[in-house]
PDB file of C-alpha atoms and ligand atoms in Angstrom:
ATOM      1  CA  MET A  12     106.276 116.712  88.161  1.00 92.00           C
ATOM      2  CA  LYS A  13     104.346 113.475  89.122  1.00 94.00           C
ATOM      3  CA  THR A  14     102.846 113.038  92.564  1.00 95.00           C
ATOM      4  CA  ILE A  15     102.595 109.896  94.321  1.00 97.00           C
ATOM      5  CA  LEU A  16     100.204 109.842  97.476  1.00 96.00           C
ATOM      6  CA  ILE A  17     100.685 107.109  99.976  1.00 97.00           C
ATOM      7  CA  ALA A  18      97.581 107.042 102.082  1.00 96.00           C
ATOM      8  CA  ASN A  19      95.397 104.836 104.348  1.00 95.00           C
ATOM      9  CA  PRO A  20      93.427 106.287 107.274  1.00 92.00           C
ATOM     10  CA  LYS A  21      94.505 103.395 109.481  1.00 93.00           C
ATOM     11  CA  GLY A  22      97.606 103.992 111.602  1.00 94.00           C
ATOM     12  CA  GLY A  23     100.396 101.540 111.332  1.00 96.00           C
ATOM     13  CA  SER A  24      99.341 100.231 108.059  1.00 96.00           C
ATOM     14  CA  GLY A  25     103.014 101.007 106.511  1.00 97.00           C
ATOM     15  CA  LYS A  26     102.494 104.479 104.861  1.00 98.00           C
ATOM     16  CA  SER A  27     105.668 105.985 106.120  1.00 98.00           C
ATOM     17  CA  THR A  28     107.708 102.816 105.310  1.00 98.00           C
ATOM     18  CA  LEU A  29     106.352 102.631 101.847  1.00 98.00           C
ATOM     19  CA  SER A  30     106.772 106.378 101.410  1.00 98.00           C
ATOM     20  CA  VAL A  31     110.413 106.464 102.226  1.00 98.00           C
ATOM     21  CA  ASN A  32     111.301 103.452 100.187  1.00 98.00           C
ATOM     22  CA  ILE A  33     109.460 104.651  96.991  1.00 98.00           C
ATOM     23  CA  ALA A  34     111.198 107.895  97.169  1.00 98.00           C
ATOM     24  CA  GLY A  35     114.503 106.172  97.778  1.00 98.00           C
ATOM     25  CA  TYR A  36     113.851 103.957  94.729  1.00 98.00           C
ATOM     26  CA  LEU A  37     113.072 107.094  92.548  1.00 98.00           C
ATOM     27  CA  ALA A  38     116.100 108.905  93.813  1.00 98.00           C
ATOM     28  CA  SER A  39     118.361 105.905  93.179  1.00 98.00           C
ATOM     29  CA  ARG A  40     117.269 106.066  89.486  1.00 97.00           C
ATOM     30  CA  GLY A  41     118.702 109.476  89.196  1.00 97.00           C
ATOM     31  CA  GLN A  42     115.149 111.228  89.440  1.00 97.00           C
ATOM     32  CA  ARG A  43     114.687 114.471  91.198  1.00 97.00           C
ATOM     33  CA  VAL A  44     112.676 113.712  94.164  1.00 97.00           C
ATOM     34  CA  ALA A  45     110.935 115.649  96.664  1.00 97.00           C
ATOM     35  CA  MET A  46     108.915 114.470  99.813  1.00 97.00           C
ATOM     36  CA  LEU A  47     106.093 116.247 101.745  1.00 95.00           C
ATOM     37  CA  ASP A  48     105.215 114.731 105.167  1.00 95.00           C
ATOM     38  CA  LEU A  49     101.509 115.739 105.978  1.00 93.00           C
ATOM     39  CA  ASP A  50     101.703 113.766 109.173  1.00 94.00           C
ATOM     40  CA  ARG A  51     102.126 115.442 112.447  1.00 94.00           C
ATOM     41  CA  GLN A  52     104.263 112.555 113.642  1.00 95.00           C
ATOM     42  CA  GLN A  53     106.826 113.598 110.962  1.00 96.00           C
ATOM     43  CA  SER A  54     108.126 110.043 110.472  1.00 97.00           C
ATOM     44  CA  SER A  55     109.231 110.712 106.774  1.00 97.00           C
ATOM     45  CA  ALA A  56     110.570 113.803 107.541  1.00 97.00           C
ATOM     46  CA  LEU A  57     112.718 112.458 110.350  1.00 97.00           C
ATOM     47  CA  TRP A  58     114.092 109.869 108.029  1.00 98.00           C
ATOM     48  CA  LEU A  59     114.903 112.533 105.424  1.00 98.00           C
ATOM     49  CA  SER A  60     116.662 114.455 107.970  1.00 97.00           C
ATOM     50  CA  MET A  61     118.835 111.283 108.831  1.00 97.00           C
ATOM     51  CA  ARG A  62     119.673 110.468 105.195  1.00 98.00           C
ATOM     52  CA  PRO A  63     123.379 110.263 104.507  1.00 98.00           C
ATOM     53  CA  GLN A  64     124.698 113.075 102.281  1.00 97.00           C
ATOM     54  CA  ASN A  65     126.512 110.665  99.978  1.00 98.00           C
ATOM     55  CA  LEU A  66     123.076 108.852  98.941  1.00 98.00           C
ATOM     56  CA  PRO A  67     121.052 110.144  96.125  1.00 98.00           C
ATOM     57  CA  PRO A  68     119.350 113.094  97.346  1.00 97.00           C
ATOM     58  CA  ILE A  69     115.740 113.472  98.395  1.00 98.00           C
ATOM     59  CA  ARG A  70     114.457 116.983  99.138  1.00 96.00           C
ATOM     60  CA  PRO A  71     111.772 118.082 101.625  1.00 95.00           C
ATOM     61  CA  LEU A  72     109.206 119.971  99.516  1.00 92.00           C
ATOM     62  CA  ASP A  73     109.590 123.713 100.060  1.00 74.00           C
ATOM     63  CA  GLU A  74     106.021 124.909  99.818  1.00 71.00           C
ATOM     64  CA  LYS A  75     107.095 128.628  99.696  1.00 69.00           C
ATOM     65  CA  LYS A  76     109.497 127.936  96.856  1.00 67.00           C
ATOM     66  CA  LYS A  77     107.115 125.358  95.119  1.00 62.00           C
ATOM     67  CA  HIS A  78     107.411 126.972  91.649  1.00 65.00           C
ATOM     68  CA  GLY A  79     111.231 127.392  91.853  1.00 64.00           C
ATOM     69  CA  GLN A  80     112.045 123.792  92.946  1.00 73.00           C
ATOM     70  CA  GLU A  81     112.458 121.462  89.823  1.00 90.00           C
ATOM     71  CA  ASN A  82     111.326 117.964  90.675  1.00 95.00           C
ATOM     72  CA  ASP A  83     110.337 114.958  88.801  1.00 96.00           C
ATOM     73  CA  TRP A  84     108.446 113.400  91.529  1.00 97.00           C
ATOM     74  CA  LEU A  85     106.685 114.398  94.805  1.00 96.00           C
ATOM     75  CA  VAL A  86     106.018 111.645  97.268  1.00 97.00           C
ATOM     76  CA  ILE A  87     103.691 112.570  99.885  1.00 96.00           C
ATOM     77  CA  ASP A  88     103.315 110.555 103.253  1.00 96.00           C
ATOM     78  CA  SER A  89      99.876 111.180 104.892  1.00 96.00           C
ATOM     79  CA  PRO A  90      98.641 110.891 108.300  1.00 95.00           C
ATOM     80  CA  ALA A  91      96.228 108.339 109.941  1.00 95.00           C
ATOM     81  CA  GLY A  92      92.613 109.731 109.707  1.00 90.00           C
ATOM     82  CA  LEU A  93      93.036 111.603 106.529  1.00 90.00           C
ATOM     83  CA  HIS A  94      89.404 112.290 105.238  1.00 87.00           C
ATOM     84  CA  GLY A  95      87.003 114.913 103.951  1.00 86.00           C
ATOM     85  CA  LYS A  96      88.265 117.832 102.361  1.00 88.00           C
ATOM     86  CA  ASN A  97      92.032 117.118 103.089  1.00 87.00           C
ATOM     87  CA  LEU A  98      91.608 113.797 101.472  1.00 87.00           C
ATOM     88  CA  ALA A  99      89.792 115.196  98.509  1.00 85.00           C
ATOM     89  CA  TYR A 100      92.502 117.867  98.119  1.00 84.00           C
ATOM     90  CA  ALA A 101      95.349 115.218  98.404  1.00 87.00           C
ATOM     91  CA  LEU A 102      93.658 112.805  95.829  1.00 86.00           C
ATOM     92  CA  LYS A 103      93.303 115.776  93.321  1.00 85.00           C
ATOM     93  CA  LEU A 104      97.073 116.607  93.544  1.00 85.00           C
ATOM     94  CA  ALA A 105      97.920 112.763  93.012  1.00 92.00           C
ATOM     95  CA  HIS A 106      98.860 111.061  89.826  1.00 92.00           C
ATOM     96  CA  LYS A 107      98.984 107.704  91.619  1.00 94.00           C
ATOM     97  CA  VAL A 108      97.752 106.699  94.903  1.00 95.00           C
ATOM     98  CA  VAL A 109      99.337 103.691  96.791  1.00 97.00           C
ATOM     99  CA  VAL A 110      97.371 102.080  99.819  1.00 96.00           C
ATOM    100  CA  PRO A 111      99.254  99.790 102.135  1.00 97.00           C
ATOM    101  CA  VAL A 112      97.102  97.408 103.991  1.00 96.00           C
ATOM    102  CA  ALA A 113      98.283  95.410 106.871  1.00 93.00           C
ATOM    103  CA  PRO A 114      97.200  91.749 107.676  1.00 90.00           C
ATOM    104  CA  SER A 115      94.568  91.608 109.983  1.00 90.00           C
ATOM    105  CA  LEU A 116      90.776  91.778 110.214  1.00 89.00           C
ATOM    106  CA  PHE A 117      91.074  94.995 111.969  1.00 91.00           C
ATOM    107  CA  ASP A 118      93.234  96.659 109.344  1.00 91.00           C
ATOM    108  CA  LEU A 119      91.121  95.370 106.533  1.00 90.00           C
ATOM    109  CA  SER A 120      87.826  96.416 108.110  1.00 90.00           C
ATOM    110  CA  ALA A 121      89.325  99.893 109.041  1.00 89.00           C
ATOM    111  CA  SER A 122      90.523 100.256 105.326  1.00 90.00           C
ATOM    112  CA  ARG A 123      87.222  99.155 103.676  1.00 87.00           C
ATOM    113  CA  ASP A 124      85.377 102.637 103.416  1.00 87.00           C
ATOM    114  CA  PHE A 125      88.652 104.217 102.180  1.00 90.00           C
ATOM    115  CA  LEU A 126      89.158 101.672  99.550  1.00 90.00           C
ATOM    116  CA  GLN A 127      85.550 101.964  98.458  1.00 87.00           C
ATOM    117  CA  GLN A 128      85.902 105.526  98.239  1.00 84.00           C
ATOM    118  CA  LEU A 129      88.847 105.245  96.019  1.00 83.00           C
ATOM    119  CA  GLY A 130      87.230 102.698  93.970  1.00 80.00           C
ATOM    120  CA  GLU A 131      84.469 105.147  93.378  1.00 81.00           C
ATOM    121  CA  GLU A 132      87.070 107.818  92.681  1.00 74.00           C
ATOM    122  CA  LYS A 133      88.654 105.431  90.061  1.00 70.00           C
ATOM    123  CA  ALA A 134      85.411 104.751  88.257  1.00 69.00           C
ATOM    124  CA  SER A 135      84.629 108.490  88.174  1.00 70.00           C
ATOM    125  CA  ARG A 136      88.028 109.008  86.431  1.00 68.00           C
ATOM    126  CA  LYS A 137      86.915 106.491  83.683  1.00 61.00           C
ATOM    127  CA  GLY A 138      89.192 103.701  84.428  1.00 56.00           C
ATOM    128  CA  LYS A 139      92.566 105.673  84.721  1.00 60.00           C
ATOM    129  CA  HIS A 140      94.637 103.237  86.386  1.00 59.00           C
ATOM    130  CA  HIS A 141      96.226 105.204  88.961  1.00 89.00           C
ATOM    131  CA  ILE A 142      95.157 103.555  92.424  1.00 91.00           C
ATOM    132  CA  GLY A 143      96.726 100.520  93.737  1.00 93.00           C
ATOM    133  CA  VAL A 144      97.080  98.409  97.046  1.00 95.00           C
ATOM    134  CA  VAL A 145     100.025  96.859  98.656  1.00 97.00           C
ATOM    135  CA  GLY A 146      99.712  94.013 101.114  1.00 96.00           C
ATOM    136  CA  MET A 147     102.183  95.272 103.747  1.00 97.00           C
ATOM    137  CA  ARG A 148     103.920  92.714 106.043  1.00 96.00           C
ATOM    138  CA  MET A 149     101.887  90.211 104.231  1.00 94.00           C
ATOM    139  CA  ASP A 150     102.467  86.976 102.606  1.00 92.00           C
ATOM    140  CA  ALA A 151     100.358  85.989  99.448  1.00 91.00           C
ATOM    141  CA  ARG A 152      99.565  82.743 100.765  1.00 93.00           C
ATOM    142  CA  THR A 153      97.902  83.803 103.961  1.00 93.00           C
ATOM    143  CA  ARG A 154      94.314  84.115 104.891  1.00 92.00           C
ATOM    144  CA  ALA A 155      94.709  87.938 105.227  1.00 90.00           C
ATOM    145  CA  ALA A 156      95.867  87.995 101.650  1.00 93.00           C
ATOM    146  CA  GLN A 157      92.965  85.899 100.476  1.00 93.00           C
ATOM    147  CA  ALA A 158      90.479  88.240 102.396  1.00 91.00           C
ATOM    148  CA  LEU A 159      92.075  91.294 100.828  1.00 92.00           C
ATOM    149  CA  GLU A 160      91.935  89.965  97.257  1.00 92.00           C
ATOM    150  CA  HIS A 161      88.546  88.956  97.754  1.00 91.00           C
ATOM    151  CA  PHE A 162      87.374  92.383  98.862  1.00 87.00           C
ATOM    152  CA  LEU A 163      89.508  94.092  96.188  1.00 88.00           C
ATOM    153  CA  SER A 164      87.979  92.038  93.454  1.00 88.00           C
ATOM    154  CA  THR A 165      84.602  93.806  94.002  1.00 85.00           C
ATOM    155  CA  LEU A 166      86.255  97.219  93.647  1.00 84.00           C
ATOM    156  CA  ASP A 167      88.531  96.813  90.605  1.00 83.00           C
ATOM    157  CA  LEU A 168      91.480  97.901  92.267  1.00 88.00           C
ATOM    158  CA  PRO A 169      94.906  96.111  91.663  1.00 92.00           C
ATOM    159  CA  ILE A 170      97.183  94.434  94.211  1.00 95.00           C
ATOM    160  CA  LEU A 171     100.658  95.929  93.365  1.00 96.00           C
ATOM    161  CA  ALA A 172     102.715  94.041  95.767  1.00 97.00           C
ATOM    162  CA  TYR A 173     103.025  91.767  98.991  1.00 97.00           C
ATOM    163  CA  LEU A 174     105.861  92.925 100.844  1.00 97.00           C
ATOM    164  CA  ARG A 175     106.918  90.588 103.637  1.00 96.00           C
ATOM    165  CA  GLU A 176     107.653  91.543 107.190  1.00 97.00           C
ATOM    166  CA  THR A 177     111.284  91.904 107.767  1.00 97.00           C
ATOM    167  CA  GLN A 178     113.820  93.859 109.758  1.00 97.00           C
ATOM    168  CA  VAL A 179     115.494  94.878 106.488  1.00 97.00           C
ATOM    169  CA  TYR A 180     113.050  97.920 106.348  1.00 98.00           C
ATOM    170  CA  VAL A 181     113.394  98.752 109.996  1.00 98.00           C
ATOM    171  CA  ASN A 182     117.108  98.499 109.863  1.00 97.00           C
ATOM    172  CA  ALA A 183     117.541 100.712 106.815  1.00 98.00           C
ATOM    173  CA  ALA A 184     115.272 103.374 108.187  1.00 97.00           C
ATOM    174  CA  PHE A 185     117.472 103.813 111.313  1.00 97.00           C
ATOM    175  CA  GLU A 186     120.148 104.933 108.916  1.00 97.00           C
ATOM    176  CA  GLY A 187     117.991 107.004 106.665  1.00 98.00           C
ATOM    177  CA  LYS A 188     118.092 104.537 103.952  1.00 98.00           C
ATOM    178  CA  SER A 189     115.698 102.764 101.705  1.00 98.00           C
ATOM    179  CA  LEU A 190     116.081  99.038 100.262  1.00 98.00           C
ATOM    180  CA  PHE A 191     117.624 100.698  97.245  1.00 98.00           C
ATOM    181  CA  ASP A 192     120.434 102.107  99.075  1.00 98.00           C
ATOM    182  CA  LEU A 193     121.634  98.844 100.580  1.00 97.00           C
ATOM    183  CA  PRO A 194     124.053  96.422  98.889  1.00 96.00           C
ATOM    184  CA  PRO A 195     121.888  94.163  96.726  1.00 91.00           C
ATOM    185  CA  TYR A 196     122.557  90.990  98.552  1.00 94.00           C
ATOM    186  CA  LEU A 197     120.951  92.452 101.783  1.00 94.00           C
ATOM    187  CA  ALA A 198     117.598  93.070 100.068  1.00 94.00           C
ATOM    188  CA  GLU A 199     117.396  90.554  97.232  1.00 94.00           C
ATOM    189  CA  ARG A 200     114.254  88.898  98.247  1.00 93.00           C
ATOM    190  CA  GLU A 201     112.594  92.442  98.958  1.00 95.00           C
ATOM    191  CA  LEU A 202     113.672  93.537  95.687  1.00 96.00           C
ATOM    192  CA  GLU A 203     111.890  90.797  93.776  1.00 96.00           C
ATOM    193  CA  GLN A 204     108.667  91.674  95.580  1.00 97.00           C
ATOM    194  CA  TRP A 205     109.034  95.339  94.501  1.00 98.00           C
ATOM    195  CA  ALA A 206     109.357  94.491  90.914  1.00 97.00           C
ATOM    196  CA  TYR A 207     105.725  95.085  89.756  1.00 97.00           C
ATOM    197  CA  LEU A 208     105.060  97.981  91.994  1.00 97.00           C
ATOM    198  CA  LEU A 209     107.918  99.883  90.624  1.00 97.00           C
ATOM    199  CA  SER A 210     106.915  99.249  87.034  1.00 96.00           C
ATOM    200  CA  TRP A 211     103.543 100.329  87.841  1.00 95.00           C
ATOM    201  CA  LEU A 212     104.702 103.650  89.383  1.00 95.00           C
ATOM    202  CA  GLU A 213     106.712 104.429  86.367  1.00 91.00           C
ATOM    203  CA  LYS A 214     103.857 103.681  83.936  1.00 89.00           C
ATOM    204  CA  ASP A 215     101.988 106.777  82.752  1.00 81.00           C
TER     205      ASP A 215
HETATM  206  N1  ADP B   7     107.294  95.195 105.776  1.00 52.76           N
HETATM  207  C1  ADP B   7     107.639  95.568 106.995  1.00 52.76           C
HETATM  208  N2  ADP B   7     108.472  94.771 107.751  1.00 52.76           N
HETATM  209  C2  ADP B   7     108.716  95.027 108.950  1.00 52.76           C
HETATM  210  N3  ADP B   7     108.184  95.979 109.707  1.00 52.76           N
HETATM  211  C3  ADP B   7     107.331  96.958 108.927  1.00 52.76           C
HETATM  212  C4  ADP B   7     107.069  96.557 107.629  1.00 52.76           C
HETATM  213  N4  ADP B   7     106.267  97.726 107.077  1.00 52.76           N
HETATM  214  C5  ADP B   7     106.036  98.361 108.306  1.00 52.76           C
HETATM  215  N5  ADP B   7     106.787  97.944 109.325  1.00 52.76           N
HETATM  216  C6  ADP B   7     106.811  98.520 110.619  1.00 52.76           C
HETATM  217  O1  ADP B   7     105.350  98.704 110.988  1.00 52.76           O
HETATM  218  C7  ADP B   7     105.132  99.971 111.842  1.00 52.76           C
HETATM  219  C8  ADP B   7     104.161 100.718 111.112  1.00 52.76           C
HETATM  220  O2  ADP B   7     104.670 101.157 109.847  1.00 52.76           O
HETATM  221  P1  ADP B   7     104.438 102.706 109.285  1.00 52.76           P
HETATM  222  O3  ADP B   7     105.190 102.804 108.116  1.00 52.76           O
HETATM  223  O4  ADP B   7     105.059 103.682 110.577  1.00 52.76           O
HETATM  224  O5  ADP B   7     102.944 102.911 109.281  1.00 52.76           O
HETATM  225  P2  ADP B   7     102.043 104.217 109.189  1.00 52.76           P
HETATM  226  O6  ADP B   7     103.067 105.388 108.531  1.00 52.76           O
HETATM  227  O7  ADP B   7     100.941 103.839 108.302  1.00 52.76           O
HETATM  228  O8  ADP B   7     101.614 104.588 110.435  1.00 52.76           O
HETATM  229  C9  ADP B   7     106.615 100.550 111.903  1.00 52.76           C
HETATM  230  O9  ADP B   7     107.052 100.199 113.167  1.00 52.76           O
HETATM  231  C10 ADP B   7     107.281  99.913 110.861  1.00 52.76           C
HETATM  232  O10 ADP B   7     108.626  99.816 111.024  1.00 52.76           O
HETATM  233 MG1   MG B   8     103.438 107.315 109.121  1.00 52.76          MG
END
């Protein structure tokens, strides 16, 4: 089983949105997907509980039956403020770490220490390419995107995608759906923006 951790200690950066859409994508590819929601707000768990039965299934990770449950992927949504031992534990479990960053000075500065820590973690794993950043609600041609790229260039962490701000995510979530459960014409632009991120996730 491969584990994808979605993390950023800043609240509202887009962790839950990214988590449910990544899980939805993998399920849409016929993979066996489980989700673990470590956040007390339980956003992803709520989404999962609303997911229509006729869509590709995603299971909540059953910690008690961990060894009996056969999954190809585990997607972990994490809380704001994840740090210290809990963060170290989550990082150890994860094969891939995806960090959403929202487009503002405050978001970038609040994510800075965390990204620095991940940069060091990456260096310590001798260049294993397993950590990437997603510009959330962000357009590549904005000042926020420039600032993010400038900062990341010093850390050798890749930008996997810029995902624009759109009600498509919000509306899908109300129905327990991801982008990948929608008729393609409703999410055409979004799907394009996801292409590189998805290939990165499936790369070993
Ligand atoms: N690309 C997007 N377009 C529109 N709204 C978004 C997008 N990404 C996140 N949001 C909204 O931003 C808010 C915070 O996102 P959320 O995924 O809950 O962040 P976190 O889990 O990090 O706290 C939510 O209201 C969510 O619907
Ligand atoms: Mg959340």
